[in-house]
Each structure stands twice: as C-alpha cells, then as structure tokens.
Coordinates of C-alpha atoms in Angstrom, one line a residue:
M49 CA 3.9 165.9 -188.0
Q50 CA 4.7 166.1 -184.3
I51 CA 8.1 167.5 -183.3
D52 CA 9.2 164.3 -181.5
K53 CA 8.6 162.3 -184.6
I54 CA 10.4 164.8 -186.8
I55 CA 13.4 164.6 -184.5
A56 CA 13.3 160.8 -184.4
E57 CA 13.3 160.5 -188.2
D58 CA 16.1 163.1 -188.6
A59 CA 18.2 161.4 -185.9
A60 CA 17.9 158.1 -187.8
K61 CA 19.0 159.9 -191.0
A62 CA 21.9 161.5 -189.1
V63 CA 23.1 158.1 -187.8
K64 CA 22.9 156.6 -191.2
A65 CA 24.8 159.5 -192.8
L66 CA 27.4 159.7 -190.1
Y67 CA 28.0 156.0 -189.3
G68 CA 26.2 153.9 -191.9
I69 CA 23.9 152.5 -189.2
D70 CA 20.3 151.7 -190.1
T71 CA 18.0 152.7 -187.2
D72 CA 14.2 152.4 -187.0
P73 CA 12.9 155.9 -186.1
A74 CA 10.3 154.3 -183.9
A75 CA 13.1 153.1 -181.7
I76 CA 14.3 156.7 -181.1
V77 CA 12.1 158.3 -178.4
P78 CA 13.0 161.9 -177.7
Q79 CA 12.1 163.0 -174.2
A80 CA 11.5 166.4 -172.7
T81 CA 14.9 167.8 -171.6
R82 CA 15.3 168.0 -167.8
K83 CA 14.8 171.5 -166.5
E84 CA 18.3 171.8 -165.1
F85 CA 19.7 171.6 -168.7
E86 CA 19.3 173.8 -171.7
G87 CA 17.1 172.3 -174.4
N88 CA 13.6 171.1 -175.3
L89 CA 14.1 167.5 -176.4
T90 CA 16.8 165.0 -175.4
I91 CA 18.0 161.9 -177.3
V92 CA 20.1 159.1 -175.8
V93 CA 23.1 158.3 -178.1
F94 CA 24.4 155.3 -176.2
P95 CA 22.9 152.8 -178.7
W96 CA 25.2 154.0 -181.5
V97 CA 28.4 154.5 -179.5
K98 CA 29.8 151.0 -180.0
A99 CA 29.2 150.9 -183.8
A100 CA 30.5 154.4 -184.2
R101 CA 33.7 153.5 -182.2
K102 CA 33.7 156.9 -180.5
A103 CA 33.0 158.3 -177.1
P104 CA 29.4 159.2 -176.2
E105 CA 30.2 162.9 -176.1
A106 CA 31.7 162.8 -179.6
V107 CA 28.7 160.9 -181.0
G108 CA 26.3 163.4 -179.4
N109 CA 28.2 166.3 -180.8
E110 CA 28.3 164.9 -184.3
I111 CA 24.6 164.0 -184.4
G112 CA 23.7 167.4 -182.9
Q113 CA 25.7 169.3 -185.5
W114 CA 24.2 167.3 -188.3
L115 CA 20.7 168.2 -187.0
V116 CA 21.5 171.9 -186.7
D117 CA 22.9 171.8 -190.3
N118 CA 20.0 169.8 -191.8
E119 CA 16.8 170.4 -189.7
P120 CA 15.4 173.9 -189.5
A121 CA 13.5 173.0 -186.3
V122 CA 16.8 172.5 -184.4
S123 CA 18.7 175.8 -183.6
A124 CA 21.3 174.6 -181.1
F125 CA 22.4 171.6 -179.0
N126 CA 24.5 170.6 -176.0
V127 CA 25.8 167.2 -174.9
V128 CA 25.9 165.9 -171.3
K129 CA 27.7 162.6 -171.3
G130 CA 25.5 160.3 -173.6
F131 CA 22.5 162.7 -173.7
L132 CA 22.0 165.0 -176.6
N133 CA 19.9 168.0 -175.6
L134 CA 18.3 169.8 -178.6
V135 CA 17.1 173.4 -178.6
I136 CA 14.1 173.7 -180.9
T137 CA 13.9 177.0 -182.9
P138 CA 11.5 179.1 -180.9
T139 CA 9.3 180.2 -183.7
Y140 CA 8.9 176.6 -184.7
W141 CA 6.6 176.1 -181.7
N142 CA 4.2 178.5 -183.2
G143 CA 3.6 176.1 -186.1
V144 CA 3.1 173.3 -183.6
L145 CA 0.5 175.3 -181.8
A146 CA -1.2 176.3 -185.1
A147 CA -1.4 172.6 -186.1
I148 CA -3.0 171.8 -182.7
E149 CA -5.5 174.6 -183.1
A150 CA -6.4 173.4 -186.6
D151 CA -7.2 169.8 -185.5
P152 CA -10.7 169.6 -184.0
S153 CA -10.0 166.1 -182.8
Y154 CA -6.5 166.7 -181.6
G155 CA -5.1 163.6 -179.8
V156 CA -7.9 161.3 -180.9
T157 CA -7.6 158.8 -183.8
A158 CA -10.8 157.7 -185.4
A159 CA -11.5 154.0 -186.1
T160 CA -11.7 152.7 -189.6
P161 CA -13.5 149.7 -191.0
E162 CA -10.1 147.9 -190.8
S163 CA -9.5 148.8 -187.2
P164 CA -9.4 145.9 -184.7
L165 CA -12.4 145.2 -182.5
V166 CA -11.6 145.3 -178.8
M167 CA -14.2 144.1 -176.3
V168 CA -14.0 145.4 -172.8
E169 CA -15.8 143.7 -169.9
Y170 CA -16.4 145.7 -166.7
S171 CA -18.7 146.1 -163.8
S172 CA -19.8 142.4 -163.5
P173 CA -22.1 142.9 -160.4
N174 CA -24.0 140.3 -158.4
T175 CA -27.8 140.8 -158.2
N176 CA -27.8 140.4 -154.4
K177 CA -26.5 143.8 -153.5
P178 CA -26.1 147.4 -154.7
L179 CA -23.0 148.7 -156.4
H180 CA -20.3 149.8 -153.9
L181 CA -17.0 151.7 -153.8
G182 CA -15.1 148.6 -155.1
H183 CA -17.4 148.4 -158.1
L184 CA -16.9 152.1 -158.7
R185 CA -13.1 151.7 -159.3
N186 CA -13.9 148.7 -161.7
I187 CA -16.6 150.6 -163.6
L188 CA -14.6 153.8 -163.9
L189 CA -11.5 152.0 -165.0
G190 CA -13.4 149.9 -167.6
A191 CA -15.3 152.9 -169.0
S192 CA -12.3 155.2 -169.2
L193 CA -10.2 152.4 -170.8
S194 CA -12.9 151.9 -173.4
N195 CA -12.7 155.6 -174.2
I196 CA -9.0 155.6 -174.4
L197 CA -8.8 152.5 -176.7
A198 CA -11.4 154.1 -179.0
A199 CA -9.3 157.3 -179.0
C200 CA -6.4 155.1 -180.2
G201 CA -8.3 154.1 -183.3
N202 CA -9.9 150.8 -182.2
K203 CA -13.5 149.7 -182.6
V204 CA -14.6 149.1 -179.0
V205 CA -17.5 147.1 -177.6
K206 CA -18.3 147.7 -173.9
T207 CA -19.9 144.7 -172.2
N208 CA -21.1 143.6 -168.8
I209 CA -21.7 140.2 -167.3
V210 CA -24.3 140.1 -164.6
N211 CA -23.9 137.3 -162.0
D212 CA -27.7 136.7 -161.6
R213 CA -27.8 133.1 -160.3
G214 CA -26.3 131.1 -157.5
I215 CA -26.5 130.6 -153.7
H216 CA -25.9 134.3 -152.9
I217 CA -29.0 135.3 -154.9
C218 CA -31.1 132.7 -153.2
K219 CA -29.9 134.0 -149.8
S220 CA -31.5 137.4 -150.6
M221 CA -34.6 135.7 -151.9
L222 CA -35.1 133.5 -148.8
A223 CA -34.6 136.5 -146.5
W224 CA -37.2 138.5 -148.4
Q225 CA -39.7 135.7 -148.0
R226 CA -39.0 135.2 -144.3
W227 CA -38.4 138.7 -142.8
F228 CA -39.4 141.5 -145.2
D229 CA -43.2 141.1 -145.1
G230 CA -43.8 141.7 -148.8
A231 CA -41.7 144.9 -149.0
T232 CA -41.2 146.4 -152.4
P233 CA -39.2 149.4 -153.7
E234 CA -42.6 151.2 -154.1
S235 CA -43.8 150.4 -150.6
T236 CA -40.5 151.3 -148.9
G237 CA -39.3 154.2 -151.1
A238 CA -35.9 152.3 -151.4
K239 CA -34.0 151.7 -154.6
G240 CA -34.5 148.1 -155.6
D241 CA -30.9 147.1 -155.4
H242 CA -30.7 148.6 -151.9
L243 CA -33.7 146.6 -150.8
V244 CA -32.3 143.4 -152.1
G245 CA -28.9 144.2 -150.5
D246 CA -30.7 144.6 -147.1
C247 CA -32.2 141.2 -147.6
Y248 CA -28.7 139.7 -148.2
V249 CA -27.4 141.4 -145.0
A250 CA -30.4 140.1 -143.1
F251 CA -29.8 136.5 -144.2
D252 CA -26.2 136.7 -142.9
K253 CA -27.4 138.1 -139.6
H254 CA -29.9 135.3 -139.1
Y255 CA -27.4 132.7 -140.3
K256 CA -24.8 133.8 -137.8
A257 CA -27.4 133.9 -135.0
E258 CA -28.4 130.3 -135.8
L259 CA -24.7 129.2 -135.8
A260 CA -24.1 130.9 -132.5
E261 CA -27.2 129.1 -131.0
L262 CA -26.1 125.7 -132.3
Q263 CA -22.5 126.2 -131.0
A264 CA -23.9 127.2 -127.6
K265 CA -25.5 123.8 -127.5
G266 CA -22.1 122.1 -127.9
M267 CA -21.7 121.8 -131.7
T268 CA -18.4 122.7 -133.4
K269 CA -18.4 125.5 -136.0
E270 CA -18.3 122.9 -138.8
E271 CA -21.1 120.9 -137.2
A272 CA -23.3 124.0 -136.8
E273 CA -22.7 125.0 -140.4
A274 CA -23.8 121.5 -141.6
A275 CA -26.9 121.6 -139.3
S276 CA -28.0 125.1 -140.3
T277 CA -31.7 125.1 -141.4
V278 CA -31.6 128.5 -142.9
M279 CA -28.6 127.6 -145.1
A280 CA -30.3 124.3 -146.0
D281 CA -33.4 126.2 -147.1
A282 CA -31.3 128.5 -149.3
R283 CA -29.7 125.5 -151.0
A284 CA -33.1 124.0 -151.5
M285 CA -34.2 127.2 -153.2
L286 CA -31.1 127.0 -155.5
R287 CA -32.1 123.5 -156.4
G288 CA -35.6 124.7 -157.2
W289 CA -34.2 127.4 -159.4
E290 CA -32.0 124.9 -161.2
E291 CA -35.0 122.6 -161.8
G292 CA -37.2 125.5 -163.1
D293 CA -39.6 125.7 -160.1
P294 CA -42.1 128.3 -161.3
E295 CA -42.5 130.1 -157.9
V296 CA -38.8 130.3 -157.3
R297 CA -38.2 131.6 -160.9
A298 CA -41.0 134.2 -160.5
L299 CA -39.5 135.6 -157.3
W300 CA -36.0 135.5 -158.8
E301 CA -37.2 137.5 -161.9
R302 CA -39.1 140.0 -159.7
M303 CA -36.2 140.7 -157.3
N304 CA -33.6 140.8 -160.1
R305 CA -35.8 143.4 -161.9
W306 CA -35.7 145.6 -158.8
V307 CA -31.9 145.3 -158.8
Y308 CA -31.5 146.1 -162.6
D309 CA -33.6 149.2 -162.2
G310 CA -31.4 150.3 -159.3
F311 CA -28.2 149.5 -161.3
D312 CA -29.5 151.5 -164.3
A313 CA -30.0 154.6 -162.1
T314 CA -26.5 154.3 -160.6
Y315 CA -24.9 153.8 -164.0
K316 CA -26.8 156.8 -165.4
R317 CA -25.5 159.1 -162.6
M318 CA -22.0 157.8 -163.2
G319 CA -22.3 158.5 -166.9
V320 CA -21.4 155.0 -168.0
G321 CA -23.1 152.4 -170.2
F322 CA -22.7 149.2 -172.1
D323 CA -23.2 148.1 -175.7
K324 CA -24.2 144.6 -174.6
I325 CA -25.1 143.0 -171.3
Y326 CA -24.8 139.2 -170.7
Y327 CA -26.4 137.3 -167.9
E328 CA -24.9 134.3 -166.2
S329 CA -28.3 132.6 -166.2
Q330 CA -28.2 132.7 -170.0
T331 CA -24.5 131.7 -170.5
Y332 CA -23.8 128.9 -168.1
L333 CA -25.6 126.3 -170.2
D334 CA -23.5 127.3 -173.2
G335 CA -20.5 126.9 -171.0
K336 CA -21.5 123.4 -170.1
K337 CA -22.0 122.5 -173.8
K338 CA -18.6 123.9 -174.7
V339 CA -17.0 121.9 -171.9
L340 CA -18.6 118.7 -173.1
E341 CA -17.3 119.5 -176.6
G342 CA -13.8 119.8 -175.2
L343 CA -14.4 116.5 -173.5
E344 CA -15.3 114.9 -176.8
K345 CA -12.2 116.4 -178.4
G346 CA -9.9 115.1 -175.7
V347 CA -8.7 118.4 -174.4
L348 CA -10.5 117.8 -171.1
Y349 CA -11.1 114.6 -169.2
R350 CA -13.7 113.0 -166.9
R351 CA -12.9 111.5 -163.5
E352 CA -14.6 108.4 -162.0
D353 CA -17.1 110.5 -160.1
G354 CA -18.3 112.0 -163.4
S355 CA -16.8 115.4 -162.8
V356 CA -15.0 117.1 -165.8
W357 CA -11.5 118.6 -165.4
A358 CA -8.7 120.3 -167.4
D359 CA -5.1 119.2 -166.8
L360 CA -3.0 122.3 -166.9
T361 CA 0.1 120.8 -165.3
A362 CA 2.0 121.1 -168.6
D363 CA 1.4 124.8 -168.4
G364 CA 2.9 125.1 -165.0
L365 CA -0.6 125.2 -163.3
D366 CA -2.7 122.6 -161.7
E367 CA -5.9 120.7 -162.6
K368 CA -9.1 122.7 -162.9
L369 CA -12.6 121.6 -162.2
L370 CA -15.1 122.6 -164.9
L371 CA -18.2 120.5 -164.1
R372 CA -19.1 119.0 -160.8
S373 CA -20.0 115.3 -160.5
D374 CA -23.7 116.2 -160.4
G375 CA -23.3 118.2 -163.7
T376 CA -23.5 121.7 -162.1
S377 CA -21.2 124.4 -163.4
V378 CA -18.6 126.5 -161.7
Y379 CA -17.5 130.1 -162.4
M380 CA -15.0 129.1 -165.1
T381 CA -17.8 127.2 -167.0
Q382 CA -19.9 130.4 -167.0
D383 CA -16.9 132.4 -168.3
I384 CA -16.5 129.9 -171.1
G385 CA -20.2 130.1 -172.0
T386 CA -20.1 133.9 -172.0
A387 CA -17.0 133.8 -174.3
K388 CA -18.9 131.6 -176.7
Q389 CA -21.8 134.0 -176.9
R390 CA -19.6 137.0 -177.3
F391 CA -17.6 135.3 -180.1
D392 CA -20.9 134.4 -181.8
D393 CA -22.1 138.0 -181.5
Y394 CA -18.9 139.9 -182.5
P395 CA -15.7 139.4 -184.5
I396 CA -13.5 139.9 -181.5
D397 CA -9.8 140.7 -182.1
K398 CA -8.9 141.3 -178.4
M399 CA -10.8 140.7 -175.2
I400 CA -10.1 142.7 -172.1
Y401 CA -11.5 141.7 -168.7
V402 CA -11.5 144.4 -166.1
V403 CA -11.3 142.3 -162.9
G404 CA -9.5 142.8 -159.5
N405 CA -6.1 141.3 -158.9
E406 CA -7.5 138.6 -156.6
Q407 CA -8.6 136.8 -159.8
N408 CA -5.2 136.7 -161.5
Y409 CA -5.0 132.9 -161.4
H410 CA -8.5 132.5 -162.7
F411 CA -7.7 134.4 -165.9
Q412 CA -4.4 132.6 -166.4
V413 CA -6.5 129.4 -166.5
L414 CA -9.3 130.9 -168.6
S415 CA -6.8 132.1 -171.3
I416 CA -5.4 128.6 -171.7
L417 CA -8.9 126.9 -171.7
L418 CA -10.3 129.3 -174.3
D419 CA -7.3 128.7 -176.5
R420 CA -7.7 124.9 -176.2
L421 CA -11.5 125.2 -176.9
G422 CA -10.8 127.1 -180.2
F423 CA -11.3 130.8 -179.5
S424 CA -8.7 132.6 -181.6
W425 CA -8.3 135.5 -179.1
G426 CA -8.2 133.3 -176.0
K427 CA -4.4 133.0 -175.8
D428 CA -4.0 136.8 -176.0
L429 CA -6.9 137.8 -173.7
V430 CA -6.0 140.6 -171.4
H431 CA -6.8 140.5 -167.7
F432 CA -6.8 144.2 -166.7
S433 CA -5.8 143.4 -163.2
Y434 CA -6.4 146.3 -160.8
G435 CA -5.7 146.8 -157.1
M436 CA -8.3 147.0 -154.4
V437 CA -9.7 150.2 -153.1
E438 CA -10.2 150.7 -149.3
L439 CA -11.3 153.5 -147.0
P440 CA -9.1 155.0 -144.3
E441 CA -11.0 152.8 -141.9
G442 CA -10.0 149.6 -143.8
K443 CA -11.6 146.9 -145.9
M444 CA -15.3 146.6 -146.6
K445 CA -17.5 143.5 -146.3
S446 CA -20.8 143.2 -148.2
R447 CA -22.4 140.5 -146.1
E448 CA -21.8 142.5 -142.9
G449 CA -23.2 145.7 -144.5
T450 CA -20.0 147.6 -144.0
V451 CA -19.5 148.5 -147.7
V452 CA -19.7 152.1 -148.9
D453 CA -22.7 152.2 -151.1
A454 CA -22.0 153.8 -154.5
D455 CA -25.2 155.8 -154.5
D456 CA -24.6 157.2 -151.0
L457 CA -21.0 158.0 -151.9
M458 CA -21.9 159.9 -155.0
A459 CA -24.6 161.9 -153.2
E460 CA -22.1 162.7 -150.4
M461 CA -19.5 163.8 -153.0
V462 CA -21.9 166.1 -154.7
N463 CA -23.1 167.6 -151.4
T464 CA -19.5 168.1 -150.3
A465 CA -18.6 169.7 -153.6
R466 CA -21.5 172.2 -153.1
E467 CA -20.3 173.1 -149.6
V468 CA -16.6 173.4 -150.5
S469 CA -17.3 175.4 -153.7
A470 CA -19.7 177.8 -151.9
S471 CA -17.2 178.4 -149.0
L472 CA -14.5 179.3 -151.6
G473 CA -16.8 181.6 -153.5
K474 CA -16.7 179.4 -156.6
L475 CA -20.5 179.6 -156.9
D476 CA -20.9 183.3 -156.6
G477 CA -23.2 184.8 -159.2
L478 CA -24.7 181.5 -160.3
D479 CA -28.4 180.7 -160.1
E480 CA -29.7 177.5 -158.4
T481 CA -29.8 175.5 -161.6
E482 CA -26.2 176.4 -162.4
I483 CA -25.2 175.7 -158.8
D484 CA -26.7 172.2 -159.0
A485 CA -25.0 171.5 -162.3
V486 CA -21.6 172.7 -161.0
A487 CA -21.9 170.7 -157.7
E488 CA -22.8 167.5 -159.7
T489 CA -19.9 168.1 -162.2
V490 CA -17.3 168.8 -159.5
G491 CA -18.5 166.1 -157.0
M492 CA -18.5 163.4 -159.7
G493 CA -15.3 164.7 -161.2
A494 CA -13.6 164.6 -157.9
L495 CA -14.7 161.0 -157.3
K496 CA -13.7 159.8 -160.7
Y497 CA -10.4 161.6 -160.8
F498 CA -9.3 160.4 -157.4
L499 CA -10.0 156.7 -158.4
L500 CA -8.4 157.0 -161.8
K501 CA -5.2 159.1 -161.1
V502 CA -3.6 156.1 -159.2
D503 CA -1.8 153.4 -161.2
P504 CA -4.6 150.9 -161.6
R505 CA -2.4 148.0 -160.6
K506 CA -1.8 149.4 -157.1
N507 CA -4.1 149.2 -154.1
M508 CA -5.4 152.5 -153.0
T509 CA -7.2 154.3 -150.2
F510 CA -10.0 156.6 -151.1
N511 CA -10.5 159.7 -149.0
P512 CA -13.7 161.6 -150.0
R513 CA -12.7 164.9 -148.3
E514 CA -9.2 164.9 -149.7
S515 CA -10.5 164.3 -153.3
I516 CA -12.5 167.6 -153.2
D517 CA -9.7 170.0 -152.9
F518 CA -9.2 172.9 -155.3
N519 CA -5.4 172.7 -154.9
G520 CA -3.2 169.8 -155.7
N521 CA -3.7 166.7 -157.9
T522 CA -7.4 166.6 -157.9
G523 CA -10.3 166.7 -160.3
P524 CA -11.7 170.1 -158.9
F525 CA -8.3 171.7 -159.4
I526 CA -8.3 170.7 -163.1
Q527 CA -11.9 171.7 -163.5
Y528 CA -11.4 175.1 -162.0
T529 CA -8.4 175.8 -164.2
Y530 CA -10.5 174.9 -167.2
A531 CA -13.3 177.2 -166.1
R532 CA -10.8 180.0 -165.6
I533 CA -9.4 179.6 -169.1
R534 CA -13.0 179.6 -170.6
S535 CA -13.6 182.8 -168.7
V536 CA -10.5 184.4 -170.2
L537 CA -11.5 183.3 -173.7
R538 CA -15.1 184.7 -173.3
R539 CA -13.8 188.0 -172.1
A540 CA -11.3 188.1 -175.0
A541 CA -14.1 187.4 -177.5
E542 CA -16.3 190.1 -175.9
A543 CA -13.4 192.6 -176.3
G544 CA -12.7 191.5 -179.9
A545 CA -9.2 190.3 -179.0
G546 CA -7.3 187.7 -181.0
G547 CA -7.1 186.9 -184.7
A548 CA -3.7 188.5 -185.3
D549 CA -1.0 186.4 -187.0
Y550 CA 1.4 185.1 -184.3
A551 CA 3.7 183.1 -186.7
A552 CA 6.6 185.6 -186.3
V553 CA 6.3 186.0 -182.5
V554 CA 9.3 184.6 -180.6
P555 CA 7.6 182.8 -177.7
N556 CA 9.1 183.0 -174.2
E557 CA 10.2 180.1 -172.0
K558 CA 6.8 179.7 -170.4
E559 CA 4.9 179.7 -173.7
I560 CA 7.3 177.2 -175.2
A561 CA 7.0 174.9 -172.2
L562 CA 3.2 174.9 -172.5
I563 CA 3.2 174.4 -176.2
Q564 CA 5.6 171.5 -175.8
R565 CA 3.4 170.0 -173.1
L566 CA 0.4 170.3 -175.4
S567 CA 2.4 168.5 -178.2
D568 CA 2.8 165.5 -175.9
F569 CA -0.9 164.8 -175.7
P570 CA -1.3 162.3 -178.6
A571 CA 1.7 160.3 -177.4
V572 CA 0.2 160.2 -173.9
V573 CA -3.1 158.9 -175.3
R574 CA -1.3 156.2 -177.3
E575 CA 0.8 155.1 -174.3
A576 CA -2.3 155.0 -172.0
G577 CA -3.9 152.7 -174.6
R578 CA -0.8 150.6 -174.9
T579 CA -0.4 150.1 -171.2
Y580 CA -4.1 150.2 -170.2
S581 CA -3.5 153.0 -167.8
P582 CA -6.1 155.9 -167.5
A583 CA -3.7 157.2 -164.8
L584 CA -1.4 158.5 -167.5
I585 CA -4.2 160.7 -168.9
A586 CA -5.2 161.9 -165.5
N587 CA -1.7 162.9 -164.4
Y588 CA -1.0 164.5 -167.8
C589 CA -4.1 166.7 -167.4
Y590 CA -2.8 167.7 -163.9
D591 CA 0.7 168.5 -165.2
L592 CA -0.8 170.5 -168.1
V593 CA -3.0 172.7 -165.9
K594 CA -0.1 173.3 -163.5
E595 CA 2.0 174.5 -166.5
Y596 CA -0.9 176.7 -167.6
N597 CA -1.3 178.3 -164.2
Q598 CA 2.4 179.2 -164.2
F599 CA 2.0 180.7 -167.7
Y600 CA -1.2 182.6 -166.6
H601 CA 0.7 184.0 -163.6
D602 CA 3.7 185.2 -165.6
C603 CA 2.2 186.2 -168.9
S604 CA -0.5 188.9 -169.3
I605 CA -3.2 187.9 -171.7
L606 CA -6.1 190.4 -171.8
R607 CA -3.9 193.3 -170.9
E608 CA -1.2 192.5 -173.5
N609 CA -0.7 195.4 -175.9
D610 CA 0.9 193.5 -178.8
P611 CA -1.9 192.0 -180.8
A612 CA 0.3 189.2 -182.2
V613 CA 1.6 188.2 -178.7
Q614 CA -1.9 188.4 -177.3
S615 CA -3.2 186.1 -180.1
L616 CA -0.4 183.6 -179.4
R617 CA -1.4 183.5 -175.7
L618 CA -5.1 183.2 -176.5
A619 CA -4.3 180.3 -178.9
I620 CA -2.3 178.6 -176.2
S621 CA -5.2 179.1 -173.8
D622 CA -7.7 177.7 -176.2
A623 CA -5.6 174.7 -177.1
T624 CA -5.0 174.0 -173.4
A625 CA -8.8 174.2 -172.6
R626 CA -9.6 171.9 -175.5
T627 CA -6.9 169.4 -174.6
V628 CA -8.1 169.3 -170.9
R629 CA -11.7 168.8 -172.1
T630 CA -10.6 165.9 -174.3
G631 CA -8.3 164.4 -171.7
M632 CA -10.8 164.6 -168.9
G633 CA -13.5 163.4 -171.3
L634 CA -11.5 160.2 -171.9
L635 CA -11.7 159.7 -168.1
G636 CA -15.5 160.2 -168.2
I637 CA -15.2 163.5 -166.4
N638 CA -17.1 166.6 -167.4
V639 CA -15.6 170.1 -167.0
P640 CA -17.7 173.2 -166.2
E641 CA -17.8 176.2 -168.5
R642 CA -18.4 178.5 -165.5
M643 CA -17.3 178.2 -161.9

C-alpha cells in the first residue's frame, strides 16, 4: 500500500482512538511537507479541532504521538499551528522503492469487465481543409486523455466525427471545378487535404473579389452578398448534394477521399488513432428522425413555419432550433444523430466531447436535449472545454490561408530538433538512421509536451523555438534526462553492478525526496483522470526529472563503493526511468534510449 494511504488510514484510527470521531480515510489527504519544515508528509488537523475541544497544536501533538507509538513507518513529528508534519522512518522508503520496482505496470490500473465504458470524441475535422495547429491541441488532448482514463481502469473508446457535408465543403468543390484545371494529389504532388484546402482558400479569394466589384458599383455589403453569383452557385451545389445529384455526389466522394488519405498520414505521424469514425453525412438523417420522435413525444414543438424547436427556458437557457422550416438540419441535429449511432454501437457509461471553449453553450444545450430524448448518459456528458492556441503573431484564419498547417509544423519541429540536438552534441556517435529517429522523437515530443503542459482550460501561445530547449519545462529536457538514466543503467549492467540488498541502507535526503516523488505517481494519474488534465502528468514528469538531476549531481552511482548503496541508487534510477516512460507515454510522447 502507498505511504499516503497508510498514513491516512492510521490518522483515521488515531482520531477515533483519541476523540471517538469517525473519519473516512479517503477524506484525509497527506501532502508532501513544505521544504522549509522538517518532515515528509503533512496532515491538516483543523477538521477535528472543534470536536476534540482542544487547540490545533494540542490535537496535532496528540495525533502525532499516537502515530509514532502505533505506526512503524512514522519515526518523528512536529506541529506548526494546525499542520502535523510527519517524518517517515528512512529505511521505510526502501520498501516503497522495492514495491515500485516489483510492479511492471506501476501507476496504471487495468480495466476489468465491470469497468465503466468511457467514449472520448476528439479531432472532429472538416473535409475542406487540412489539420492545423488548433486541431493539434484538440487531438493531443483527446488522445492523451483517452490514455489517462484507460490508465485509471476505464474501458475507453476513441471516436472521431468528421464534418463531411455542408456549404463549406461545396465551396472547395466549386473552386476545384472552376479554377484548378483537374488537379489531383498525383498530378500536383500535394497531399490531398492540402489541395482541397487550397481550393477553399481560392473560393474565399474569388468571393471577396466579387463582393469588392459589386460594392464598387454602389451596392452595400449586404446587397453584394445577396447578389454574389459564386456563393449562389455553391448553395446550388449544396442543394444538389442534398437531393442526391450523382455528379455532385461523385465529386464530393472523390475530394473527400483525398482529404481522408491526407488526414490518415497526419494522424499516423502524430501517433494517434480512433476506434470508430463517424461521418456527419451518415448521422444527420438519424438526428432528424430522433428530433421527430421528440416532437411526437411532446418534448419538442413545431412552429407555424414548420421549423422544430426545443424550449429550454425552464433550464435557464433559450429556445433552440433543431430543424429549419424546409426540413434541413443544423449542427445540433447532427450531434443528436451521432449520439444515437454511438449509443446503438456501444454501452456508453460516460461521453466526453473534446471541443474548444467557444462551444460551451452548444454542449449545455446538447446535454439537456440528449437527456430529454432518452440517452441515459446525456445529463452527465462531459464537455472537455479547452482554450484556444495562438502563435506569437496572433490568431489564425482558415479561409484566409493564415493557419499553421499541422504537417508543416511537425516537419519544422523535427528539422529544428535535428539542428538543436546536433549543435549541442546530442547526436554525436549516432548513425544517420539513429539521428533521424532521435530528431523525430525529440521534435514530436517537444510539440506534444508544449501543447499538453498548459492547463487545458487556458488559452495558450505556442512558440516552436521555445519548445525545443534542452533546459526548462520542455519535452526535450525530460527526454534527455531519460536517455541519460538509460545510459547509466547500461553502463552499470556492463560493469555487473547492482543486485545487492539495499533494504538496510539508510537513504539520504536526496534519495528519500526522489523515492517520495516516485510514490506520488499513481495519485497523480488518478487526479489527472478525475480532473481531465494531461497537464498534471506533464508537469509531474518535469518535477520528477528535476529531482533526479539534483540526485544525480549529488550522489555518485557508478563510482559508489558500497554495493548496497549503489544498488539503491540504481533502483532509484531504474524506477525513475520507467515512471518517466509511462508518464510521457500517457501523453503520447516517446522517449529515446540514446541521445
């Protein structure tokens, strides 16, 4: 059992024995003692002061003495106001370390047949443009959250909903017909999603030029928009799609296939995937059916013009359109249809949507509607609302072609990682294949870590050069420390070091601090799963390697003469490397064995 749980259970026993107070051990959360005080773990005693009818210091002293007398793991204590600081018996930490070393899946809880099934939706791209920096944050958050929830013992299904229909898709299609002279990915050498994205940008360029020309003739902006022939043609194409026009549908399928091939290549390089992909073109009709069912049941209503609405005023919201007067659907309808298909496909216990915070209201409404329409998990759906990501230059705009393309960014990150690593001598002695592998690992690790280390609920600015730094809170710093530890362990194995019994060794302050940090890992994983925050894992890994680097600086390992002490330090090193590999793996980040 972990030391914090042991202390929590014993503290509950102490409170019962001393004051007759029943306390749930789960409500007692020992924290690492602040560095300016003596101790390893601290308990707050204020919750029992009133019932004990004693001053906080007296309660702390009595509980502390009870623990020293009854728990071998506690050797001493001190009280600072209402805070009880406990000194853990130094050799006890050796047992903690041994338990970590003996657990091949330390920090990870396997799912069982009885585990809840959690579905996580992320990515959700449109098929009129390639994935960009904004998508990267979404995808990396969704993939890492899925890993973390699985590590917390859940069954996890990773899903994607592709927005493959609508006016934005028709804009790209029309532009390709008009201005791209039959271009294909094969004829141009471009990735399919990039080619279609160029079409989307071209449409916007011609549309703006037409508006400017009409306004120059005296029209207002609104009049020009209404008179635009290019936009009218795009809307006509959308009607053709809705009506099943074979030529429109054939072009739609062809261009979407180009995009899907491009997306697949991008996902592969990112190291992410999905268990099930849904398509709006296949879900919106189910959504319309579900809305009409809700109309029949009286949970929705129809207005005089034939449109269908939900009245949410009793929930403190407004009225929400679900079907237009002409019977066409809106985004909410599609989400309802996708929910129906997912519920048919899987026994969902919890649904998590990874979507930016500009959609907060949308998911408030969706939760209420799904509940009214009979989805058991609807009321408790989770909108994992994350902040926007920008560049130092400011916001990005897809239609103006000012977004940072995901493929270009990943290539730039890998190239920069190669340059920086070479300039620092990190690639010395490696052959070209190893150099390519290290550059890919470091570049992608830098990108992923920089996007994941920030609290997901906050807006952030991504600085590519700052992310590839071998000092500070960065992916490369953590990766390099891991490679350093692996190098130490290889040299130790070659020298035949390790294997001695370290149970009786009295660990020093640095060794205890590192073992205690390692012992925190399972709780960090649980908390990251509870709060949906990959940032907790990222920053834990950074704090752990910082602690290890201090230990490495102060404590000799390969030159240590005492075999037992050397074994203790090698065990600490091995446990640190394994924990870093697991933690970074939960973020979808690889760590290099050599660097």
